[in-house]
Amino acid sequence: MKQKIVIIGGVAAGPKITAKLLRTTDFDCSIDLYTDEDVISYSACGLPYYIEGVIPEAEKLIVRRPQQFEQQGASIHLNKKCIKILPEEHKILVQDTITSEIKEVEYDKLAITTGARPIIPSIKNINLKNIFTIRTIKDGIAIRNKMLESKHAVILGGGYIGIELLEAFHANHLHTVMIEREPHILSLFDPEISDMIKEQILAMANVNNENNVEIITSDAVAAFEGNEKVEKVITKSGRVIETDLVIIAAGIRPNTEIAAEAGIELGVSNAIRVNNRMQTSVKDIYAAGDCTENFHLVSRNYVWIPLGSTANKQGRCAAVNITGKYDAFPGILGSAVTKFDKLSISLTGLTETEAKKFGFDVITSTMTKKDKAGYMPDAADITLKLVVDKRFKKILGAQAFGGGDADKRVNTVASAILAEQTIDEFLHLDMTYAPPFSTAVDPLLSAALLISNQIYK
Ligand SMILES: Cc1cc2nc3c(=O)[nH]c(=O)nc-3n(C[C@H](O)[C@H](O)[C@H](O)COP(=O)(O)OP(=O)(O)OC[C@H]3O[C@@H](n4cnc5c(N)ncnc54)[C@H](O)[C@@H]3O)c2cc1C
């Protein structure tokens, strides 16, 4: 019998479910995707590079258009917001965001992929013009347009999105001030690693003593000032910073209100709790992407680490299970990568801080080495930190940054963690070597040797 599949949300996880269902030839279903936006299937991850100008048009960030899905048999409903889920009746209520008309939609299986939205801190005059958050293509276009006529910018928040916008504004010659209320930017990293990254960013950005980039930590924004448009940012310590635009990149929260109202169980950070088949606590309702919590494969705890890479994998898994077949999403390591100019920044698994919080007794090693043979003209320093469990000698995590491929090393560690390798096994990893790519003993293996030397003194 033909099944009615309804999907709420259309950026990464929703379109992934749609695409996988469309490819499943032995499952008879109708597919209806509802989104409150006027576009679907785009790369939010690419927005900083569109703003920077690396990608010439925002259109290029669109992976698939509604027409492409519709030609294959799915129905895409733009500008339609789901305002209620009625699990008992297997229905949702959908409101047209233009006409306000409300319609009932029946489902046999429902997938919630409503993602997340930026946190807006309560700061005086936050509603002034030219104060932006970044999540959607519309946000990206508005920010780029304003950036092109600006000389000064302030970024509130020192996370990876803040760093990517810092790169974009710096590349477009704006004087940019980043304000982070915590003592360190990139709080996902160990503090000393964050500080080293901060120093490198400042050194790279201000190479000609231009002081084009400033990073303020341990200070928060107290108020914005201006006449209709933002003109000044006032910090709690009393700094007054003149600006043409402000980016609020102070974190995100999951869009789970309609799920909670429907009685669906929430978990960490109010994200939807799902099992490894992406099923929620309510029958016939699945969830995937940024609106769900994740099982961390090293700490064995539930966490909320919303990432596009995870959203896509979870979407595929949800689709397979919706068709009645079996697929399991085991969990995540939180592997992530970002960059500032030529500096790549990456991590996987647990940091030392997190590992200790979860009760591990750890050994760590941090080492800086050239990323390729020192005589190669583009050889650059790369710094790696490895975190290893003292008792079982298992690798728990890695952080890396530098001029070379930080993510190449971190991805190698991610595989080792999944394979539950000990540091002894890891040392024998047969990594590639040629002078333009690595050193004869890759910096990652050198960091592992430092750990080994601590164990076998
Ligand atoms: C600037 C930026 C850079 C990023 N860079 C990276 C990166 O480099 N690597 C990485 O892994 N991740 C990155 N991310 C994160 C990544 O974009 C997200 O993890 C991914 O978009 C999550 O997809 P999703 O489909 O779960 O949710 P979302 O992208 O949040 O999409 C959810 C959609 O559902 C819609 N919706 C919500 N509620 C309703 C409702 N009630 N009815 C109808 N529609 C609704 C929303 O409007 C939205 O369109 C970045 C994000 C941003 C903003």
Coordinates of C-alpha atoms and ligand atoms in Angstrom, one line a residue:
M1 CA 0.0 0.0 0.0
K2 CA 1.3 3.5 -0.9
Q3 CA 2.7 5.3 2.2
K4 CA 2.3 9.0 2.8
I5 CA 5.7 10.4 3.9
V6 CA 5.7 14.0 5.1
I7 CA 8.9 15.8 5.8
I8 CA 9.2 19.1 7.8
G9 CA 12.3 21.2 6.9
G10 CA 14.2 21.5 3.7
V11 CA 17.9 22.4 4.0
A12 CA 20.1 19.4 4.6
A13 CA 18.4 16.5 6.4
G14 CA 15.0 16.9 4.8
P15 CA 16.3 16.9 1.2
K16 CA 18.6 14.0 2.0
I17 CA 15.6 11.9 3.2
T18 CA 13.7 13.0 0.0
A19 CA 16.5 12.1 -2.3
K20 CA 17.1 8.7 -0.7
L21 CA 13.3 7.8 -0.7
L22 CA 13.2 8.8 -4.4
R23 CA 16.1 6.4 -5.1
T24 CA 14.4 3.6 -3.3
T25 CA 12.6 1.8 -6.1
D26 CA 10.9 -1.0 -4.0
F27 CA 9.1 1.4 -1.7
D28 CA 5.8 2.8 -2.9
C29 CA 5.2 6.3 -1.3
S30 CA 4.2 9.8 -1.8
I31 CA 6.7 12.4 -0.5
D32 CA 5.6 15.9 0.7
L33 CA 8.3 18.3 2.0
Y34 CA 7.2 21.4 3.8
T35 CA 9.5 24.3 4.5
D36 CA 8.9 27.8 5.8
E37 CA 11.6 29.2 3.4
D38 CA 11.3 29.9 -0.3
V39 CA 14.3 27.8 -1.2
I40 CA 15.4 24.2 -0.3
S41 CA 18.5 22.1 -0.4
Y42 CA 21.3 24.6 0.0
S43 CA 24.7 24.6 1.7
A44 CA 24.5 27.0 4.7
C45 CA 28.2 25.9 5.2
G46 CA 29.1 27.7 2.0
L47 CA 27.6 31.1 3.1
P48 CA 30.8 32.5 4.6
Y49 CA 32.6 31.8 1.3
Y50 CA 29.8 33.5 -0.7
I51 CA 30.0 36.5 1.6
E52 CA 33.8 36.6 1.1
G53 CA 33.4 36.5 -2.7
V54 CA 35.1 33.1 -3.2
I55 CA 31.7 31.9 -4.6
P56 CA 30.4 34.5 -7.0
E57 CA 26.7 33.9 -6.6
A58 CA 24.5 32.7 -3.8
E59 CA 22.6 30.5 -6.3
K60 CA 25.7 28.2 -6.5
L61 CA 25.0 27.1 -2.9
I62 CA 21.8 25.5 -4.0
V63 CA 22.3 21.8 -4.3
R64 CA 18.9 20.8 -5.8
R65 CA 15.9 22.9 -6.8
P66 CA 12.3 22.1 -6.0
Q67 CA 11.6 21.4 -9.7
Q68 CA 14.4 18.7 -9.7
F69 CA 12.7 16.8 -6.9
E70 CA 9.2 17.4 -8.4
Q71 CA 10.3 15.9 -11.7
Q72 CA 11.2 12.8 -9.8
G73 CA 7.8 12.6 -8.1
A74 CA 8.2 14.5 -4.7
S75 CA 6.0 17.5 -3.8
I76 CA 7.8 20.5 -2.4
H77 CA 5.8 23.0 -0.5
L78 CA 7.6 26.3 -0.1
N79 CA 6.6 29.1 2.4
K80 CA 4.6 26.5 4.5
K81 CA 5.3 26.4 8.2
C82 CA 4.3 23.4 10.2
I83 CA 2.6 24.9 13.3
K84 CA 1.4 21.7 15.0
I85 CA 2.0 18.0 15.0
L86 CA -1.0 15.8 15.9
P87 CA 0.5 12.3 16.5
E88 CA -2.8 10.6 17.5
E89 CA -4.4 11.7 14.3
H90 CA -1.3 11.2 12.1
K91 CA -1.7 14.8 10.9
I92 CA 0.2 18.0 10.9
L93 CA -1.1 21.6 10.6
V94 CA 0.6 23.7 8.0
Q95 CA 0.3 27.5 7.7
D96 CA 1.1 29.4 4.5
T97 CA 3.6 32.1 5.5
I98 CA 2.2 34.5 2.9
T99 CA -1.6 34.0 3.0
S100 CA -1.7 32.7 6.6
E101 CA -4.1 29.9 5.4
I102 CA -3.9 26.8 7.6
K103 CA -4.2 23.3 6.1
E104 CA -4.3 19.8 7.6
V105 CA -1.9 17.3 6.1
E106 CA -2.1 13.5 6.8
Y107 CA 0.9 11.3 7.1
D108 CA 1.8 7.6 7.6
K109 CA 5.4 8.5 8.5
L110 CA 6.6 11.9 9.5
A111 CA 10.2 13.2 9.5
I112 CA 11.1 16.2 11.5
T113 CA 14.2 18.0 10.1
T114 CA 13.5 21.5 11.5
G115 CA 17.2 22.2 12.3
A116 CA 18.3 25.1 14.5
R117 CA 18.2 28.9 14.7
P118 CA 20.6 31.5 16.0
I119 CA 20.4 32.6 19.6
I120 CA 19.7 36.3 19.9
P121 CA 21.1 37.6 23.2
S122 CA 19.1 40.2 24.9
I123 CA 21.3 43.2 24.3
K124 CA 20.0 46.8 24.4
N125 CA 19.1 48.1 20.9
I126 CA 19.6 44.7 19.2
N127 CA 16.9 45.6 16.7
L128 CA 18.9 48.3 15.1
K129 CA 19.5 48.0 11.3
N130 CA 22.6 46.2 10.1
I131 CA 22.7 43.7 13.0
F132 CA 22.6 40.3 11.4
T133 CA 22.5 36.6 12.3
I134 CA 23.6 34.1 9.7
R135 CA 21.7 30.9 8.9
T136 CA 19.9 31.2 5.6
I137 CA 20.7 32.3 2.0
K138 CA 18.8 35.5 2.6
D139 CA 21.0 36.3 5.6
G140 CA 24.1 35.6 3.5
I141 CA 22.9 38.0 0.7
A142 CA 22.0 40.7 3.2
I143 CA 25.4 40.4 4.9
R144 CA 27.4 40.5 1.7
N145 CA 25.5 43.5 0.4
K146 CA 26.1 45.4 3.6
M147 CA 29.7 44.3 3.8
L148 CA 30.4 45.7 0.3
E149 CA 29.6 49.2 1.4
S150 CA 31.2 49.0 4.9
K151 CA 34.6 49.7 6.4
H152 CA 34.1 48.4 10.0
A153 CA 32.5 45.2 11.3
V154 CA 32.0 43.6 14.7
I155 CA 31.5 39.9 15.2
L156 CA 29.8 38.8 18.4
G157 CA 31.0 35.3 19.2
G158 CA 34.3 33.5 18.6
G159 CA 33.0 30.1 17.4
Y160 CA 33.8 28.6 14.0
I161 CA 31.1 30.7 12.2
G162 CA 32.6 33.8 13.7
I163 CA 36.1 32.8 12.5
E164 CA 34.8 32.2 9.0
L165 CA 33.1 35.6 8.8
L166 CA 36.3 37.2 10.2
E167 CA 38.1 35.7 7.2
A168 CA 35.4 37.0 4.9
F169 CA 35.5 40.5 6.3
H170 CA 39.3 40.6 6.5
A171 CA 39.6 39.5 2.9
N172 CA 37.3 42.4 1.9
H173 CA 39.5 44.9 3.9
L174 CA 37.1 45.7 6.7
H175 CA 38.5 46.6 10.0
T176 CA 36.9 43.8 12.1
V177 CA 36.6 43.3 15.9
M178 CA 35.6 39.9 17.3
I179 CA 34.1 40.0 20.8
E180 CA 34.0 36.7 22.8
R181 CA 32.7 36.8 26.3
E182 CA 34.5 33.7 27.4
P183 CA 38.3 33.8 28.1
H184 CA 39.0 31.9 24.8
I185 CA 37.7 31.8 21.3
L186 CA 36.8 28.4 19.7
S187 CA 35.7 27.0 23.1
L188 CA 35.4 23.5 21.6
F189 CA 39.2 23.3 21.7
D190 CA 41.5 23.1 24.8
P191 CA 42.2 26.6 26.1
E192 CA 45.9 26.6 25.2
I193 CA 45.2 25.4 21.7
S194 CA 42.5 28.1 21.3
D195 CA 45.0 30.7 22.4
M196 CA 47.6 29.5 20.0
I197 CA 45.0 29.7 17.2
K198 CA 44.0 33.2 18.2
E199 CA 47.7 34.3 18.1
Q200 CA 48.2 32.8 14.7
I201 CA 45.0 34.5 13.3
L202 CA 46.1 37.8 14.7
A203 CA 49.6 37.4 13.3
M204 CA 48.3 36.4 9.8
A205 CA 45.6 39.1 9.7
N206 CA 47.9 41.9 10.9
V207 CA 51.0 40.9 9.1
N208 CA 51.8 44.4 7.9
N209 CA 51.0 45.9 11.3
E210 CA 47.7 47.1 9.9
N211 CA 45.7 46.1 13.0
N212 CA 42.8 45.2 10.8
V213 CA 41.6 42.4 13.1
E214 CA 41.2 42.6 16.8
I215 CA 40.0 39.8 19.0
I216 CA 38.6 40.8 22.4
T217 CA 38.0 38.0 25.0
S218 CA 36.5 38.0 28.5
D219 CA 34.3 40.9 27.6
A220 CA 30.6 41.0 26.4
V221 CA 28.5 43.4 24.4
A222 CA 26.4 45.5 26.7
A223 CA 24.6 47.6 24.2
F224 CA 24.4 48.8 20.6
E225 CA 24.0 52.5 19.8
G226 CA 22.9 54.3 16.7
N227 CA 20.2 56.2 15.0
E228 CA 18.1 53.5 13.3
K229 CA 21.3 51.8 12.1
V230 CA 23.9 50.4 14.4
E231 CA 26.9 52.8 14.8
K232 CA 28.5 51.8 18.0
V233 CA 29.0 48.6 20.1
I234 CA 29.5 49.2 23.8
T235 CA 31.1 46.4 25.8
K236 CA 30.7 45.6 29.5
S237 CA 34.2 46.8 30.2
G238 CA 33.3 50.2 28.6
R239 CA 34.9 49.8 25.2
V240 CA 33.2 51.8 22.5
I241 CA 33.7 50.4 19.0
E242 CA 32.4 52.2 15.9
T243 CA 31.0 49.9 13.3
D244 CA 28.9 49.7 10.1
L245 CA 27.6 46.2 10.7
V246 CA 27.4 43.6 13.4
I247 CA 27.2 39.8 13.2
I248 CA 25.6 37.9 16.0
A249 CA 27.3 34.5 16.0
A250 CA 26.6 33.6 19.6
G251 CA 25.4 30.0 19.2
I252 CA 22.3 28.3 18.0
R253 CA 19.4 26.4 19.5
P254 CA 17.3 23.5 18.0
N255 CA 13.9 24.2 16.5
T256 CA 12.0 21.7 18.5
E257 CA 9.0 23.6 20.0
I258 CA 6.4 21.9 17.7
A259 CA 8.0 18.5 18.6
A260 CA 7.9 19.2 22.3
E261 CA 4.3 20.3 22.1
A262 CA 3.4 17.0 20.4
G263 CA 4.8 15.1 23.3
I264 CA 8.0 14.0 21.6
E265 CA 10.8 13.4 24.1
L266 CA 13.6 16.0 24.0
G267 CA 17.2 15.4 25.3
V268 CA 20.4 17.4 25.6
S269 CA 20.0 21.2 24.8
N270 CA 16.3 20.5 24.0
A271 CA 17.2 18.6 20.9
I272 CA 15.0 15.7 19.9
R273 CA 16.0 12.4 21.4
V274 CA 16.2 9.7 18.7
N275 CA 17.4 6.1 18.7
N276 CA 20.0 4.8 16.3
R277 CA 17.3 4.3 13.6
M278 CA 16.4 8.0 13.9
Q279 CA 13.0 7.2 15.5
T280 CA 11.7 9.6 18.1
S281 CA 9.8 8.5 21.2
V282 CA 6.5 8.8 19.2
K283 CA 5.4 6.1 16.8
D284 CA 5.9 6.8 13.1
I285 CA 7.8 10.0 13.7
Y286 CA 11.4 10.2 12.8
A287 CA 13.9 13.1 13.2
A288 CA 17.3 14.0 11.7
G289 CA 19.8 16.8 11.5
D290 CA 20.4 19.8 13.8
C291 CA 17.1 19.3 15.6
T292 CA 18.3 16.0 17.1
E293 CA 20.8 15.2 19.9
N294 CA 23.7 12.8 19.2
F295 CA 25.3 9.9 20.9
H296 CA 29.0 10.6 21.4
L297 CA 31.1 7.5 20.5
V298 CA 34.0 8.3 22.9
S299 CA 32.3 9.8 25.9
R300 CA 29.3 7.4 25.5
N301 CA 27.1 10.4 26.4
Y302 CA 24.3 12.3 24.6
V303 CA 25.5 15.6 23.3
W304 CA 24.3 18.2 20.9
I305 CA 26.9 18.9 18.2
P306 CA 24.9 20.1 15.2
L307 CA 26.8 19.7 11.9
G308 CA 25.9 19.5 8.2
S309 CA 28.0 16.3 7.8
T310 CA 25.9 14.6 10.6
A311 CA 22.6 15.9 9.2
N312 CA 23.2 14.3 5.8
K313 CA 24.2 10.9 7.3
Q314 CA 21.2 10.9 9.7
G315 CA 18.9 11.9 6.8
R316 CA 20.0 8.9 4.8
C317 CA 19.6 6.6 7.8
A318 CA 16.1 7.9 8.6
A319 CA 15.0 7.4 5.0
V320 CA 16.2 3.7 5.0
N321 CA 14.3 3.0 8.2
I322 CA 11.2 4.9 6.9
T323 CA 11.1 2.4 4.0
G324 CA 11.0 -0.5 6.6
K325 CA 14.5 -1.6 5.9
Y326 CA 17.2 -1.5 8.7
D327 CA 20.0 1.1 9.1
A328 CA 21.7 2.3 12.2
F329 CA 23.4 5.6 12.9
P330 CA 26.0 4.7 15.5
G331 CA 26.8 8.2 16.7
I332 CA 29.3 10.9 16.3
L333 CA 32.9 12.0 17.2
G334 CA 32.1 15.7 16.6
S335 CA 34.8 15.9 13.9
A336 CA 34.9 19.5 12.5
V337 CA 37.1 21.7 10.4
T338 CA 37.3 25.4 9.7
K339 CA 39.8 27.9 8.5
F340 CA 41.1 31.4 8.6
D341 CA 43.0 32.4 5.5
K342 CA 45.7 29.6 5.1
L343 CA 45.3 28.4 8.7
S344 CA 43.3 25.2 8.8
I345 CA 41.7 24.3 12.2
S346 CA 40.3 20.9 13.0
L347 CA 39.3 18.5 15.8
T348 CA 37.8 15.1 16.5
G349 CA 36.7 13.1 19.6
L350 CA 37.4 14.5 23.0
T351 CA 39.6 17.4 24.0
E352 CA 41.7 17.0 27.2
T353 CA 39.2 19.3 29.0
E354 CA 36.2 17.1 27.9
A355 CA 38.0 13.8 28.6
K356 CA 38.8 14.8 32.1
K357 CA 35.2 16.0 32.6
F358 CA 34.0 12.5 31.6
G359 CA 36.4 10.9 34.1
F360 CA 39.2 9.7 31.8
D361 CA 42.7 9.7 33.1
V362 CA 44.6 11.1 30.1
I363 CA 48.0 11.4 28.6
T364 CA 48.4 14.2 26.0
S365 CA 51.1 15.3 23.6
T366 CA 51.3 18.6 21.7
M367 CA 53.9 19.1 19.0
T368 CA 54.6 21.5 16.2
K369 CA 56.4 20.3 13.1
K370 CA 56.5 21.2 9.4
D371 CA 53.6 19.7 7.5
K372 CA 55.8 18.6 4.7
A373 CA 59.5 18.3 4.0
G374 CA 61.1 21.4 5.4
Y375 CA 62.9 22.2 2.2
M376 CA 59.7 22.5 0.2
P377 CA 58.9 26.2 -0.4
D378 CA 55.4 26.0 1.0
A379 CA 56.2 24.0 4.1
A380 CA 54.3 25.4 7.1
D381 CA 54.1 24.7 10.8
I382 CA 51.3 22.4 11.9
T383 CA 50.5 21.9 15.6
L384 CA 48.8 18.7 16.8
K385 CA 47.5 17.7 20.2
L386 CA 46.6 14.1 20.8
V387 CA 44.6 12.9 23.8
V388 CA 44.9 9.3 24.9
D389 CA 43.4 7.2 27.7
K390 CA 46.1 6.3 30.1
R391 CA 44.6 3.0 31.3
F392 CA 43.7 1.4 28.0
K393 CA 46.0 3.4 25.8
K394 CA 43.0 4.1 23.4
I395 CA 43.0 7.3 21.4
L396 CA 40.3 9.7 22.6
G397 CA 40.7 12.8 20.4
A398 CA 42.9 15.1 18.4
Q399 CA 43.1 18.8 17.7
A400 CA 45.2 20.3 14.9
F401 CA 45.9 23.7 13.3
G402 CA 48.4 25.0 10.9
G403 CA 49.4 26.0 7.4
G404 CA 49.1 22.4 6.2
D405 CA 46.1 20.0 6.1
A406 CA 45.0 19.9 9.7
D407 CA 41.9 17.9 8.7
K408 CA 44.0 15.2 7.0
R409 CA 45.6 14.4 10.3
V410 CA 42.4 14.7 12.3
N411 CA 40.4 12.5 9.9
T412 CA 43.1 9.9 10.3
V413 CA 42.6 10.0 14.1
A414 CA 38.8 9.8 13.6
S415 CA 39.3 6.5 11.8
A416 CA 41.6 5.3 14.5
I417 CA 39.1 6.2 17.3
L418 CA 36.3 4.4 15.4
A419 CA 38.6 1.3 15.1
E420 CA 39.3 1.6 18.8
Q421 CA 43.0 1.6 18.2
T422 CA 45.5 1.8 21.0
I423 CA 48.5 4.2 20.6
D424 CA 50.7 1.2 20.0
E425 CA 48.6 0.1 17.0
F426 CA 48.3 3.7 15.8
L427 CA 52.1 4.1 15.7
H428 CA 52.3 1.5 13.0
L429 CA 49.9 3.3 10.7
D430 CA 51.2 3.2 7.2
M431 CA 50.8 6.8 6.2
T432 CA 51.8 8.2 2.8
Y433 CA 54.9 10.2 2.4
A434 CA 56.5 12.3 -0.4
P435 CA 58.1 15.7 0.3
P436 CA 55.2 17.9 -1.1
F437 CA 52.7 16.1 1.2
S438 CA 54.2 15.2 4.5
T439 CA 57.4 14.5 6.4
A440 CA 59.0 11.0 6.4
V441 CA 57.5 10.6 9.9
D442 CA 54.2 12.5 9.6
P443 CA 53.6 15.1 12.3
L444 CA 50.7 13.0 13.5
L445 CA 52.9 10.0 14.1
S446 CA 55.5 12.2 15.8
A447 CA 52.8 13.3 18.2
A448 CA 51.8 9.7 18.8
L449 CA 55.5 8.9 19.5
L450 CA 55.6 11.5 22.2
I451 CA 52.7 9.7 23.9
S452 CA 54.4 6.4 23.5
N453 CA 57.6 7.8 25.1
Q454 CA 55.5 8.9 28.1
I455 CA 54.1 5.4 28.5
Y456 CA 57.2 3.4 27.9
K457 CA 59.8 5.7 29.6
Ligands
LIG1 C1 27.4 30.0 8.3 C2 27.3 28.5 8.6 C3 28.4 27.7 8.3 C4 28.4 26.3 8.6 N1 29.5 25.6 8.3 C5 29.4 24.3 8.5 C6 30.6 23.5 8.1 O1 31.6 24.0 7.6 N2 30.5 22.1 8.3 C7 29.4 21.5 8.9 O2 29.4 20.3 9.1 N3 28.3 22.3 9.2 C8 28.3 23.6 9.0 N4 27.2 24.4 9.3 C9 26.0 23.7 9.9 C10 25.1 23.1 8.9 O3 24.7 24.2 8.0 C11 23.9 22.5 9.6 O4 24.4 21.5 10.4 C12 22.9 22.0 8.6 O5 22.3 23.0 7.8 C13 21.8 21.3 9.3 O6 20.8 20.9 8.4 P1 19.3 20.6 8.9 O7 18.6 20.2 7.7 O8 19.3 19.7 10.0 O9 18.7 22.0 9.5 P2 18.7 23.4 9.0 O10 19.8 23.7 8.1 O11 18.5 24.3 10.2 O12 17.3 23.5 8.2 C14 16.1 23.4 8.8 C15 15.0 24.0 7.9 O13 13.7 23.7 8.5 C16 12.9 24.9 8.4 N5 11.9 24.9 9.5 C17 12.1 25.0 10.8 N6 11.0 24.8 11.5 C18 10.0 24.7 10.5 C19 8.6 24.5 10.6 N7 8.0 24.4 11.7 N8 7.9 24.3 9.4 C20 8.6 24.3 8.2 N9 9.9 24.5 8.1 C21 10.6 24.6 9.2 C22 14.0 26.0 8.6 O14 13.5 27.3 8.2 C23 15.1 25.5 7.7 O15 14.9 25.9 6.4 C24 27.2 25.8 9.1 C25 26.1 26.5 9.4 C26 26.1 27.9 9.1 C27 24.9 28.7 9.4

